[in-house]
Amino acid sequence: MSIPTLQSVLAQGQLIAPDTFDGISTRAAEHMGCKGALLSASALTHTVHGTPDEGTLSTSEMVWSLSRFVEDNCGIPLIVEVRSGFSDNLRIMPYDLERIVKAGAAAMLLDDRAFGCGSDSPEIVLVSPEVFAQKVAIAVEAASNTDCMVLARSYAPDKADAIARCKAAQAAGAQIVGAVCMHTEEDAEEFAEAVSGSKLWSDLTVKRDKPEVTAERLMELGYGLVFITFMEKASWFGDMDFGTKNWANKNTVYADLHDFDGYLLDEEGKLRDYHYIFSYWKKWMPLEKEFEDLSELGKEAFQEVKA
């Protein structure tokens, strides 16, 4: 399966990328019309470990997940959240990040949190701006001679500090930068005025039933990449919706006849098996047909020998 580069997607306009964490959510993002997605280390931790995210996800777990999604499920570029680079040991980082690149990452999203600090950690511990810049430079080297991009995001709570860190990351080679402490349109304007070049918006948050800043306004300010987080919540809702109704009915009629609000209907309006959305399903069906054909040949040969 040929997957476009992140550069080519961004060249077409603003990319709004949801947070994915497995093959199903990644394919769902593609079917929603998303041109790229963020492979969330936090969401992956919740699903792989079943624990709060405190930075425990290993390089091997991310590499395994990424390689499976890219090879079997994914037709869109995946931005991989590598966070600290999986280590604060700058001698080990190159090896780990090269593995991420080789596994098929369209981009690596590096941040300035210390190793072992995750989204559910009780406090955020940051590395120094100098170490952050060193880590970005290591990521750039790991991605050299490939199409993999290097993105950088600061978790500094102070805006001035976050801006300074993003500038340091740019100087070290980061192609797109952003800061988690930015939420409102005023924040977006302040950051855009201070930081030149390509920018990312860390999360499109909501306040009083409205987004704190619109994607359109962000595009005007130079934010070509916008992250939105909802896929974990959506997956949980689907599980609970199907589960509670099937449990109450003591059968699977509700789930079996659900058409995903029309997504599972074919051109003639007939209900398709939901497995059709998985690219690996499409990948294996021709092989199964080939094996069936070989099986028929085997049966014919057996009948000839038997005769």
PDB file of C-alpha atoms in Angstrom:
ATOM      1  CA  MET A   1       0.000   0.000   0.000  1.00  0.00           C
ATOM      2  CA  SER A   2       1.448   3.353  -1.029  1.00  0.00           C
ATOM      3  CA  ILE A   3       1.167   5.931   1.750  1.00  0.00           C
ATOM      4  CA  PRO A   4       1.637   9.620   0.909  1.00  0.00           C
ATOM      5  CA  THR A   5       4.301  11.556   2.779  1.00  0.00           C
ATOM      6  CA  LEU A   6       3.288  14.036   5.438  1.00  0.00           C
ATOM      7  CA  GLN A   7       4.990  16.766   3.418  1.00  0.00           C
ATOM      8  CA  SER A   8       2.727  16.078   0.440  1.00  0.00           C
ATOM      9  CA  VAL A   9      -0.386  16.110   2.633  1.00  0.00           C
ATOM     10  CA  LEU A  10       0.551  19.406   4.294  1.00  0.00           C
ATOM     11  CA  ALA A  11       1.264  20.916   0.886  1.00  0.00           C
ATOM     12  CA  GLN A  12      -2.423  20.429   0.037  1.00  0.00           C
ATOM     13  CA  GLY A  13      -3.628  22.496   2.998  1.00  0.00           C
ATOM     14  CA  GLN A  14      -4.272  22.262   6.720  1.00  0.00           C
ATOM     15  CA  LEU A  15      -4.199  18.777   8.234  1.00  0.00           C
ATOM     16  CA  ILE A  16      -6.538  18.099  11.143  1.00  0.00           C
ATOM     17  CA  ALA A  17      -5.175  14.915  12.698  1.00  0.00           C
ATOM     18  CA  PRO A  18      -7.065  12.790  15.256  1.00  0.00           C
ATOM     19  CA  ASP A  19      -5.420  10.634  17.905  1.00  0.00           C
ATOM     20  CA  THR A  20      -5.331   6.960  16.958  1.00  0.00           C
ATOM     21  CA  PHE A  21      -4.102   3.989  18.950  1.00  0.00           C
ATOM     22  CA  ASP A  22      -4.747   0.761  17.023  1.00  0.00           C
ATOM     23  CA  GLY A  23      -5.575  -0.614  13.601  1.00  0.00           C
ATOM     24  CA  ILE A  24      -9.310  -0.038  13.924  1.00  0.00           C
ATOM     25  CA  SER A  25      -9.049   3.585  15.051  1.00  0.00           C
ATOM     26  CA  THR A  26      -6.471   4.288  12.352  1.00  0.00           C
ATOM     27  CA  ARG A  27      -8.712   2.874   9.641  1.00  0.00           C
ATOM     28  CA  ALA A  28     -11.666   4.744  11.102  1.00  0.00           C
ATOM     29  CA  ALA A  29      -9.702   7.991  10.816  1.00  0.00           C
ATOM     30  CA  GLU A  30      -9.008   7.225   7.177  1.00  0.00           C
ATOM     31  CA  HIS A  31     -12.672   6.461   6.486  1.00  0.00           C
ATOM     32  CA  MET A  32     -13.682   9.731   8.163  1.00  0.00           C
ATOM     33  CA  GLY A  33     -11.702  11.486   5.476  1.00  0.00           C
ATOM     34  CA  CYS A  34      -8.639  12.348   7.552  1.00  0.00           C
ATOM     35  CA  LYS A  35      -5.488  12.693   5.468  1.00  0.00           C
ATOM     36  CA  GLY A  36      -3.190  11.882   8.379  1.00  0.00           C
ATOM     37  CA  ALA A  37      -3.321  10.924  12.051  1.00  0.00           C
ATOM     38  CA  LEU A  38      -1.379  11.071  15.298  1.00  0.00           C
ATOM     39  CA  LEU A  39      -0.376   7.727  16.775  1.00  0.00           C
ATOM     40  CA  SER A  40      -0.896   8.689  20.401  1.00  0.00           C
ATOM     41  CA  ALA A  41       1.580   7.304  22.921  1.00  0.00           C
ATOM     42  CA  SER A  42      -0.881   8.082  25.694  1.00  0.00           C
ATOM     43  CA  ALA A  43      -3.821   6.271  24.087  1.00  0.00           C
ATOM     44  CA  LEU A  44      -1.548   3.392  23.113  1.00  0.00           C
ATOM     45  CA  THR A  45      -0.421   3.084  26.732  1.00  0.00           C
ATOM     46  CA  HIS A  46      -4.029   2.891  27.884  1.00  0.00           C
ATOM     47  CA  THR A  47      -4.781   0.098  25.406  1.00  0.00           C
ATOM     48  CA  VAL A  48      -1.490  -1.834  25.524  1.00  0.00           C
ATOM     49  CA  HIS A  49      -0.848  -1.602  29.262  1.00  0.00           C
ATOM     50  CA  GLY A  50      -4.324  -0.923  30.577  1.00  0.00           C
ATOM     51  CA  THR A  51      -2.795   1.611  32.954  1.00  0.00           C
ATOM     52  CA  PRO A  52      -2.649   5.400  33.318  1.00  0.00           C
ATOM     53  CA  ASP A  53      -0.064   6.957  31.038  1.00  0.00           C
ATOM     54  CA  GLU A  54       3.015   7.708  33.088  1.00  0.00           C
ATOM     55  CA  GLY A  55       5.531   7.358  30.294  1.00  0.00           C
ATOM     56  CA  THR A  56       5.907   3.588  30.527  1.00  0.00           C
ATOM     57  CA  LEU A  57       5.404   2.760  26.837  1.00  0.00           C
ATOM     58  CA  SER A  58       8.581   1.251  25.396  1.00  0.00           C
ATOM     59  CA  THR A  59      10.206   1.773  22.034  1.00  0.00           C
ATOM     60  CA  SER A  60       9.576  -1.862  21.115  1.00  0.00           C
ATOM     61  CA  GLU A  61       5.860  -1.551  21.863  1.00  0.00           C
ATOM     62  CA  MET A  62       5.587   1.567  19.729  1.00  0.00           C
ATOM     63  CA  VAL A  63       7.624   0.019  16.906  1.00  0.00           C
ATOM     64  CA  TRP A  64       5.520  -3.138  16.898  1.00  0.00           C
ATOM     65  CA  SER A  65       2.265  -1.157  16.850  1.00  0.00           C
ATOM     66  CA  LEU A  66       3.464   1.244  14.182  1.00  0.00           C
ATOM     67  CA  SER A  67       4.808  -1.465  11.884  1.00  0.00           C
ATOM     68  CA  ARG A  68       1.531  -3.406  12.069  1.00  0.00           C
ATOM     69  CA  PHE A  69      -0.616  -0.344  11.337  1.00  0.00           C
ATOM     70  CA  VAL A  70       1.533   0.806   8.424  1.00  0.00           C
ATOM     71  CA  GLU A  71       1.916  -2.628   6.854  1.00  0.00           C
ATOM     72  CA  ASP A  72      -1.609  -3.943   7.264  1.00  0.00           C
ATOM     73  CA  ASN A  73      -4.051  -1.178   8.109  1.00  0.00           C
ATOM     74  CA  CYS A  74      -3.019   2.285   7.145  1.00  0.00           C
ATOM     75  CA  GLY A  75      -3.327   4.304   3.962  1.00  0.00           C
ATOM     76  CA  ILE A  76      -2.542   7.681   5.566  1.00  0.00           C
ATOM     77  CA  PRO A  77       0.685   9.057   7.056  1.00  0.00           C
ATOM     78  CA  LEU A  78       1.082   8.536  10.803  1.00  0.00           C
ATOM     79  CA  ILE A  79       2.699  11.106  13.059  1.00  0.00           C
ATOM     80  CA  VAL A  80       4.251   9.136  15.906  1.00  0.00           C
ATOM     81  CA  GLU A  81       4.288  10.654  19.372  1.00  0.00           C
ATOM     82  CA  VAL A  82       7.794   9.756  20.552  1.00  0.00           C
ATOM     83  CA  ARG A  83       7.590  12.188  23.483  1.00  0.00           C
ATOM     84  CA  SER A  84      11.002  12.248  25.231  1.00  0.00           C
ATOM     85  CA  GLY A  85      12.526  10.064  22.543  1.00  0.00           C
ATOM     86  CA  PHE A  86      11.988   7.075  24.870  1.00  0.00           C
ATOM     87  CA  SER A  87      15.043   8.043  26.892  1.00  0.00           C
ATOM     88  CA  ASP A  88      16.981  10.859  28.528  1.00  0.00           C
ATOM     89  CA  ASN A  89      20.178   9.044  27.586  1.00  0.00           C
ATOM     90  CA  LEU A  90      21.320  10.901  24.483  1.00  0.00           C
ATOM     91  CA  ARG A  91      23.561   7.991  23.457  1.00  0.00           C
ATOM     92  CA  ILE A  92      20.612   5.575  23.294  1.00  0.00           C
ATOM     93  CA  MET A  93      18.123   7.911  21.630  1.00  0.00           C
ATOM     94  CA  PRO A  94      19.540   7.647  18.079  1.00  0.00           C
ATOM     95  CA  TYR A  95      19.026   3.877  18.054  1.00  0.00           C
ATOM     96  CA  ASP A  96      15.457   4.131  19.364  1.00  0.00           C
ATOM     97  CA  LEU A  97      14.406   6.870  16.963  1.00  0.00           C
ATOM     98  CA  GLU A  98      15.962   5.130  13.965  1.00  0.00           C
ATOM     99  CA  ARG A  99      13.756   2.143  14.789  1.00  0.00           C
ATOM    100  CA  ILE A 100      10.690   4.399  14.711  1.00  0.00           C
ATOM    101  CA  VAL A 101      11.689   5.801  11.325  1.00  0.00           C
ATOM    102  CA  LYS A 102      12.338   2.342   9.870  1.00  0.00           C
ATOM    103  CA  ALA A 103       8.960   1.128  11.163  1.00  0.00           C
ATOM    104  CA  GLY A 104       7.237   3.626   8.878  1.00  0.00           C
ATOM    105  CA  ALA A 105       6.690   6.871  10.790  1.00  0.00           C
ATOM    106  CA  ALA A 106       5.711   9.768   8.542  1.00  0.00           C
ATOM    107  CA  ALA A 107       6.852  12.112  11.310  1.00  0.00           C
ATOM    108  CA  MET A 108       8.138  12.001  14.869  1.00  0.00           C
ATOM    109  CA  LEU A 109       6.572  14.327  17.435  1.00  0.00           C
ATOM    110  CA  LEU A 110       9.156  15.020  20.132  1.00  0.00           C
ATOM    111  CA  ASP A 111       8.460  16.988  23.321  1.00  0.00           C
ATOM    112  CA  ASP A 112      10.440  18.437  26.215  1.00  0.00           C
ATOM    113  CA  ARG A 113       9.062  16.270  29.024  1.00  0.00           C
ATOM    114  CA  ALA A 114      11.563  14.119  30.868  1.00  0.00           C
ATOM    115  CA  PHE A 115      11.608  10.382  30.226  1.00  0.00           C
ATOM    116  CA  GLY A 116       8.953   8.639  32.316  1.00  0.00           C
ATOM    117  CA  CYS A 117       6.598  11.596  32.272  1.00  0.00           C
ATOM    118  CA  GLY A 118       3.252  10.876  30.597  1.00  0.00           C
ATOM    119  CA  SER A 119      -0.095  12.548  30.104  1.00  0.00           C
ATOM    120  CA  ASP A 120      -1.454  11.085  33.353  1.00  0.00           C
ATOM    121  CA  SER A 121       1.612  11.820  35.481  1.00  0.00           C
ATOM    122  CA  PRO A 122       0.827  13.893  38.595  1.00  0.00           C
ATOM    123  CA  GLU A 123       3.331  16.549  37.576  1.00  0.00           C
ATOM    124  CA  ILE A 124       5.137  17.587  34.422  1.00  0.00           C
ATOM    125  CA  VAL A 125       8.921  17.415  34.591  1.00  0.00           C
ATOM    126  CA  LEU A 126      10.766  19.162  31.780  1.00  0.00           C
ATOM    127  CA  VAL A 127      14.274  18.755  30.450  1.00  0.00           C
ATOM    128  CA  SER A 128      16.301  21.905  29.935  1.00  0.00           C
ATOM    129  CA  PRO A 129      15.911  23.870  26.682  1.00  0.00           C
ATOM    130  CA  GLU A 130      19.453  22.827  25.785  1.00  0.00           C
ATOM    131  CA  VAL A 131      18.716  19.123  26.216  1.00  0.00           C
ATOM    132  CA  PHE A 132      15.466  19.541  24.289  1.00  0.00           C
ATOM    133  CA  ALA A 133      17.390  21.069  21.390  1.00  0.00           C
ATOM    134  CA  GLN A 134      19.917  18.223  21.542  1.00  0.00           C
ATOM    135  CA  LYS A 135      17.109  15.687  21.379  1.00  0.00           C
ATOM    136  CA  VAL A 136      15.594  17.432  18.368  1.00  0.00           C
ATOM    137  CA  ALA A 137      18.970  17.363  16.619  1.00  0.00           C
ATOM    138  CA  ILE A 138      19.239  13.628  17.324  1.00  0.00           C
ATOM    139  CA  ALA A 139      15.761  13.073  15.855  1.00  0.00           C
ATOM    140  CA  VAL A 140      16.699  15.072  12.765  1.00  0.00           C
ATOM    141  CA  GLU A 141      19.775  12.912  12.278  1.00  0.00           C
ATOM    142  CA  ALA A 142      17.736   9.727  12.771  1.00  0.00           C
ATOM    143  CA  ALA A 143      15.312  10.859  10.067  1.00  0.00           C
ATOM    144  CA  SER A 144      17.985  12.046   7.636  1.00  0.00           C
ATOM    145  CA  ASN A 145      17.765  10.742   4.065  1.00  0.00           C
ATOM    146  CA  THR A 146      14.125   9.755   4.619  1.00  0.00           C
ATOM    147  CA  ASP A 147      10.729  11.433   4.194  1.00  0.00           C
ATOM    148  CA  CYS A 148      10.125  11.314   7.954  1.00  0.00           C
ATOM    149  CA  MET A 149       9.578  14.790   9.387  1.00  0.00           C
ATOM    150  CA  VAL A 150      10.602  15.990  12.848  1.00  0.00           C
ATOM    151  CA  LEU A 151       8.046  17.951  14.872  1.00  0.00           C
ATOM    152  CA  ALA A 152       8.606  19.482  18.304  1.00  0.00           C
ATOM    153  CA  ARG A 153       6.164  20.423  21.038  1.00  0.00           C
ATOM    154  CA  SER A 154       6.834  22.171  24.344  1.00  0.00           C
ATOM    155  CA  TYR A 155       4.984  21.359  27.564  1.00  0.00           C
ATOM    156  CA  ALA A 156       6.317  24.414  29.380  1.00  0.00           C
ATOM    157  CA  PRO A 157       3.401  26.045  31.257  1.00  0.00           C
ATOM    158  CA  ASP A 158       4.833  29.536  30.854  1.00  0.00           C
ATOM    159  CA  LYS A 159       4.170  30.989  27.400  1.00  0.00           C
ATOM    160  CA  ALA A 160       7.454  32.863  27.128  1.00  0.00           C
ATOM    161  CA  ASP A 161       9.395  29.758  28.145  1.00  0.00           C
ATOM    162  CA  ALA A 162       7.428  27.603  25.689  1.00  0.00           C
ATOM    163  CA  ILE A 163       8.097  30.047  22.861  1.00  0.00           C
ATOM    164  CA  ALA A 164      11.819  30.111  23.651  1.00  0.00           C
ATOM    165  CA  ARG A 165      11.927  26.319  23.696  1.00  0.00           C
ATOM    166  CA  CYS A 166      10.134  26.097  20.350  1.00  0.00           C
ATOM    167  CA  LYS A 167      12.606  28.534  18.817  1.00  0.00           C
ATOM    168  CA  ALA A 168      15.473  26.417  20.140  1.00  0.00           C
ATOM    169  CA  ALA A 169      13.841  23.338  18.621  1.00  0.00           C
ATOM    170  CA  GLN A 170      13.533  25.115  15.278  1.00  0.00           C
ATOM    171  CA  ALA A 171      17.201  26.069  15.401  1.00  0.00           C
ATOM    172  CA  ALA A 172      18.015  22.395  16.015  1.00  0.00           C
ATOM    173  CA  GLY A 173      16.102  21.367  12.899  1.00  0.00           C
ATOM    174  CA  ALA A 174      12.463  20.838  13.897  1.00  0.00           C
ATOM    175  CA  GLN A 175      10.279  21.443  10.845  1.00  0.00           C
ATOM    176  CA  ILE A 176       7.059  22.223  12.728  1.00  0.00           C
ATOM    177  CA  VAL A 177       6.711  23.426  16.339  1.00  0.00           C
ATOM    178  CA  GLY A 178       3.945  24.092  18.842  1.00  0.00           C
ATOM    179  CA  ALA A 179       3.202  24.550  22.540  1.00  0.00           C
ATOM    180  CA  VAL A 180       0.703  22.777  24.784  1.00  0.00           C
ATOM    181  CA  CYS A 181      -0.002  25.887  26.890  1.00  0.00           C
ATOM    182  CA  MET A 182      -1.628  27.643  23.926  1.00  0.00           C
ATOM    183  CA  HIS A 183      -5.428  27.287  23.890  1.00  0.00           C
ATOM    184  CA  THR A 184      -7.199  30.462  22.778  1.00  0.00           C
ATOM    185  CA  GLU A 185      -7.207  32.594  19.655  1.00  0.00           C
ATOM    186  CA  GLU A 186      -5.174  35.190  21.551  1.00  0.00           C
ATOM    187  CA  ASP A 187      -2.624  32.505  22.421  1.00  0.00           C
ATOM    188  CA  ALA A 188      -2.476  31.446  18.784  1.00  0.00           C
ATOM    189  CA  GLU A 189      -1.861  35.009  17.666  1.00  0.00           C
ATOM    190  CA  GLU A 190       0.844  35.559  20.300  1.00  0.00           C
ATOM    191  CA  PHE A 191       2.661  32.359  19.357  1.00  0.00           C
ATOM    192  CA  ALA A 192       2.365  33.061  15.621  1.00  0.00           C
ATOM    193  CA  GLU A 193       3.800  36.537  16.085  1.00  0.00           C
ATOM    194  CA  ALA A 194       6.748  35.207  18.075  1.00  0.00           C
ATOM    195  CA  VAL A 195       7.513  32.040  16.097  1.00  0.00           C
ATOM    196  CA  SER A 196       8.043  32.057  12.346  1.00  0.00           C
ATOM    197  CA  GLY A 197       7.747  29.070  10.053  1.00  0.00           C
ATOM    198  CA  SER A 198       5.395  26.105  10.200  1.00  0.00           C
ATOM    199  CA  LYS A 199       3.411  25.640  13.397  1.00  0.00           C
ATOM    200  CA  LEU A 200       1.235  22.975  14.977  1.00  0.00           C
ATOM    201  CA  TRP A 201      -1.696  23.355  17.348  1.00  0.00           C
ATOM    202  CA  SER A 202      -1.395  20.847  20.159  1.00  0.00           C
ATOM    203  CA  ASP A 203      -5.097  20.284  20.846  1.00  0.00           C
ATOM    204  CA  LEU A 204      -8.264  21.997  19.658  1.00  0.00           C
ATOM    205  CA  THR A 205      -9.907  22.427  23.064  1.00  0.00           C
ATOM    206  CA  VAL A 206     -13.501  23.382  23.832  1.00  0.00           C
ATOM    207  CA  LYS A 207     -14.851  25.942  26.295  1.00  0.00           C
ATOM    208  CA  ARG A 208     -18.519  26.816  26.854  1.00  0.00           C
ATOM    209  CA  ASP A 209     -19.628  24.459  24.065  1.00  0.00           C
ATOM    210  CA  LYS A 210     -17.377  26.115  21.481  1.00  0.00           C
ATOM    211  CA  PRO A 211     -13.803  25.589  20.305  1.00  0.00           C
ATOM    212  CA  GLU A 212     -11.473  28.115  21.909  1.00  0.00           C
ATOM    213  CA  VAL A 213     -10.141  28.882  18.434  1.00  0.00           C
ATOM    214  CA  THR A 214     -11.335  27.677  15.042  1.00  0.00           C
ATOM    215  CA  ALA A 215      -9.282  25.586  12.660  1.00  0.00           C
ATOM    216  CA  GLU A 216      -9.899  28.219   9.981  1.00  0.00           C
ATOM    217  CA  ARG A 217      -8.392  30.963  12.130  1.00  0.00           C
ATOM    218  CA  LEU A 218      -5.449  28.743  12.970  1.00  0.00           C
ATOM    219  CA  MET A 219      -4.797  28.213   9.272  1.00  0.00           C
ATOM    220  CA  GLU A 220      -4.799  31.965   8.729  1.00  0.00           C
ATOM    221  CA  LEU A 221      -2.122  32.240  11.419  1.00  0.00           C
ATOM    222  CA  GLY A 222       0.087  29.547   9.877  1.00  0.00           C
ATOM    223  CA  TYR A 223      -0.916  26.468  11.840  1.00  0.00           C
ATOM    224  CA  GLY A 224      -0.913  23.869   9.082  1.00  0.00           C
ATOM    225  CA  LEU A 225      -1.218  20.967  11.508  1.00  0.00           C
ATOM    226  CA  VAL A 226      -3.952  20.728  14.148  1.00  0.00           C
ATOM    227  CA  PHE A 227      -4.393  17.827  16.572  1.00  0.00           C
ATOM    228  CA  ILE A 228      -7.818  16.846  17.903  1.00  0.00           C
ATOM    229  CA  THR A 229      -8.298  14.183  20.579  1.00  0.00           C
ATOM    230  CA  PHE A 230     -11.471  12.127  20.723  1.00  0.00           C
ATOM    231  CA  MET A 231     -10.850   8.634  19.358  1.00  0.00           C
ATOM    232  CA  GLU A 232     -10.421   6.931  22.743  1.00  0.00           C
ATOM    233  CA  LYS A 233     -13.680   8.435  23.974  1.00  0.00           C
ATOM    234  CA  ALA A 234     -15.448   7.457  20.759  1.00  0.00           C
ATOM    235  CA  SER A 235     -14.209   3.873  21.026  1.00  0.00           C
ATOM    236  CA  TRP A 236     -15.364   3.623  24.629  1.00  0.00           C
ATOM    237  CA  PHE A 237     -18.793   4.993  23.702  1.00  0.00           C
ATOM    238  CA  GLY A 238     -19.162   2.452  20.890  1.00  0.00           C
ATOM    239  CA  ASP A 239     -18.218  -0.400  23.195  1.00  0.00           C
ATOM    240  CA  MET A 240     -20.655   0.787  25.860  1.00  0.00           C
ATOM    241  CA  ASP A 241     -23.463   1.464  23.374  1.00  0.00           C
ATOM    242  CA  PHE A 242     -23.235  -1.925  21.683  1.00  0.00           C
ATOM    243  CA  GLY A 243     -22.443  -3.712  24.918  1.00  0.00           C
ATOM    244  CA  THR A 244     -25.287  -2.392  27.055  1.00  0.00           C
ATOM    245  CA  LYS A 245     -27.906  -2.947  24.347  1.00  0.00           C
ATOM    246  CA  ASN A 246     -26.693  -6.441  23.454  1.00  0.00           C
ATOM    247  CA  TRP A 247     -26.486  -7.329  27.132  1.00  0.00           C
ATOM    248  CA  ALA A 248     -30.002  -6.053  27.781  1.00  0.00           C
ATOM    249  CA  ASN A 249     -31.370  -7.888  24.720  1.00  0.00           C
ATOM    250  CA  LYS A 250     -29.314 -11.016  25.443  1.00  0.00           C
ATOM    251  CA  ASN A 251     -28.417 -11.230  21.748  1.00  0.00           C
ATOM    252  CA  THR A 252     -26.377  -9.369  19.126  1.00  0.00           C
ATOM    253  CA  VAL A 253     -29.216  -8.171  16.881  1.00  0.00           C
ATOM    254  CA  TYR A 254     -28.525  -4.504  17.662  1.00  0.00           C
ATOM    255  CA  ALA A 255     -24.844  -4.820  16.773  1.00  0.00           C
ATOM    256  CA  ASP A 256     -25.338  -7.111  13.777  1.00  0.00           C
ATOM    257  CA  LEU A 257     -27.916  -4.850  12.116  1.00  0.00           C
ATOM    258  CA  HIS A 258     -26.251  -1.547  12.954  1.00  0.00           C
ATOM    259  CA  ASP A 259     -25.174   0.173   9.735  1.00  0.00           C
ATOM    260  CA  PHE A 260     -22.822   2.703  11.375  1.00  0.00           C
ATOM    261  CA  ASP A 261     -25.226   5.484  10.331  1.00  0.00           C
ATOM    262  CA  GLY A 262     -24.879   4.453   6.697  1.00  0.00           C
ATOM    263  CA  TYR A 263     -21.139   3.838   6.594  1.00  0.00           C
ATOM    264  CA  LEU A 264     -21.632   0.104   6.110  1.00  0.00           C
ATOM    265  CA  LEU A 265     -24.131   0.381   3.272  1.00  0.00           C
ATOM    266  CA  ASP A 266     -22.846  -0.438  -0.190  1.00  0.00           C
ATOM    267  CA  GLU A 267     -23.792   1.337  -3.412  1.00  0.00           C
ATOM    268  CA  GLU A 268     -27.037  -0.639  -3.576  1.00  0.00           C
ATOM    269  CA  GLY A 269     -27.969   0.111   0.025  1.00  0.00           C
ATOM    270  CA  LYS A 270     -27.132  -3.372   1.281  1.00  0.00           C
ATOM    271  CA  LEU A 271     -25.453  -3.890   4.637  1.00  0.00           C
ATOM    272  CA  ARG A 272     -21.806  -4.912   4.360  1.00  0.00           C
ATOM    273  CA  ASP A 273     -19.794  -6.849   6.923  1.00  0.00           C
ATOM    274  CA  TYR A 274     -17.945  -4.256   9.005  1.00  0.00           C
ATOM    275  CA  HIS A 275     -14.666  -6.076   8.348  1.00  0.00           C
ATOM    276  CA  TYR A 276     -14.647  -4.560   4.872  1.00  0.00           C
ATOM    277  CA  ILE A 277     -13.195  -1.339   6.289  1.00  0.00           C
ATOM    278  CA  PHE A 278      -9.934  -3.043   7.248  1.00  0.00           C
ATOM    279  CA  SER A 279      -7.295  -2.933   4.544  1.00  0.00           C
ATOM    280  CA  TYR A 280      -5.812  -6.190   5.816  1.00  0.00           C
ATOM    281  CA  TRP A 281      -9.205  -7.771   5.150  1.00  0.00           C
ATOM    282  CA  LYS A 282      -8.913  -6.632   1.546  1.00  0.00           C
ATOM    283  CA  LYS A 283      -5.307  -7.786   1.533  1.00  0.00           C
ATOM    284  CA  TRP A 284      -6.097 -11.304   2.689  1.00  0.00           C
ATOM    285  CA  MET A 285      -9.293 -11.942   0.733  1.00  0.00           C
ATOM    286  CA  PRO A 286      -7.455 -12.357  -2.605  1.00  0.00           C
ATOM    287  CA  LEU A 287      -5.014 -14.720  -0.894  1.00  0.00           C
ATOM    288  CA  GLU A 288      -7.877 -16.767   0.499  1.00  0.00           C
ATOM    289  CA  LYS A 289      -9.367 -16.960  -2.993  1.00  0.00           C
ATOM    290  CA  GLU A 290      -5.999 -18.115  -4.322  1.00  0.00           C
ATOM    291  CA  PHE A 291      -5.797 -20.810  -1.648  1.00  0.00           C
ATOM    292  CA  GLU A 292      -9.338 -21.911  -2.460  1.00  0.00           C
ATOM    293  CA  ASP A 293      -8.404 -22.227  -6.135  1.00  0.00           C
ATOM    294  CA  LEU A 294      -5.364 -24.305  -5.188  1.00  0.00           C
ATOM    295  CA  SER A 295      -7.555 -26.428  -2.961  1.00  0.00           C
ATOM    296  CA  GLU A 296      -9.881 -27.153  -5.881  1.00  0.00           C
ATOM    297  CA  LEU A 297      -6.885 -28.149  -8.013  1.00  0.00           C
ATOM    298  CA  GLY A 298      -5.781 -30.453  -5.219  1.00  0.00           C
ATOM    299  CA  LYS A 299      -9.203 -32.070  -5.079  1.00  0.00           C
ATOM    300  CA  GLU A 300      -9.171 -32.622  -8.842  1.00  0.00           C
ATOM    301  CA  ALA A 301      -5.689 -34.161  -8.683  1.00  0.00           C
ATOM    302  CA  PHE A 302      -6.778 -36.425  -5.821  1.00  0.00           C
ATOM    303  CA  GLN A 303      -9.806 -37.604  -7.797  1.00  0.00           C
ATOM    304  CA  GLU A 304      -7.572 -38.382 -10.799  1.00  0.00           C
ATOM    305  CA  VAL A 305      -5.182 -40.414  -8.642  1.00  0.00           C
ATOM    306  CA  LYS A 306      -8.074 -42.158  -6.917  1.00  0.00           C
ATOM    307  CA  ALA A 307      -9.575 -43.096 -10.289  1.00  0.00           C
TER     308      ALA A 307
END
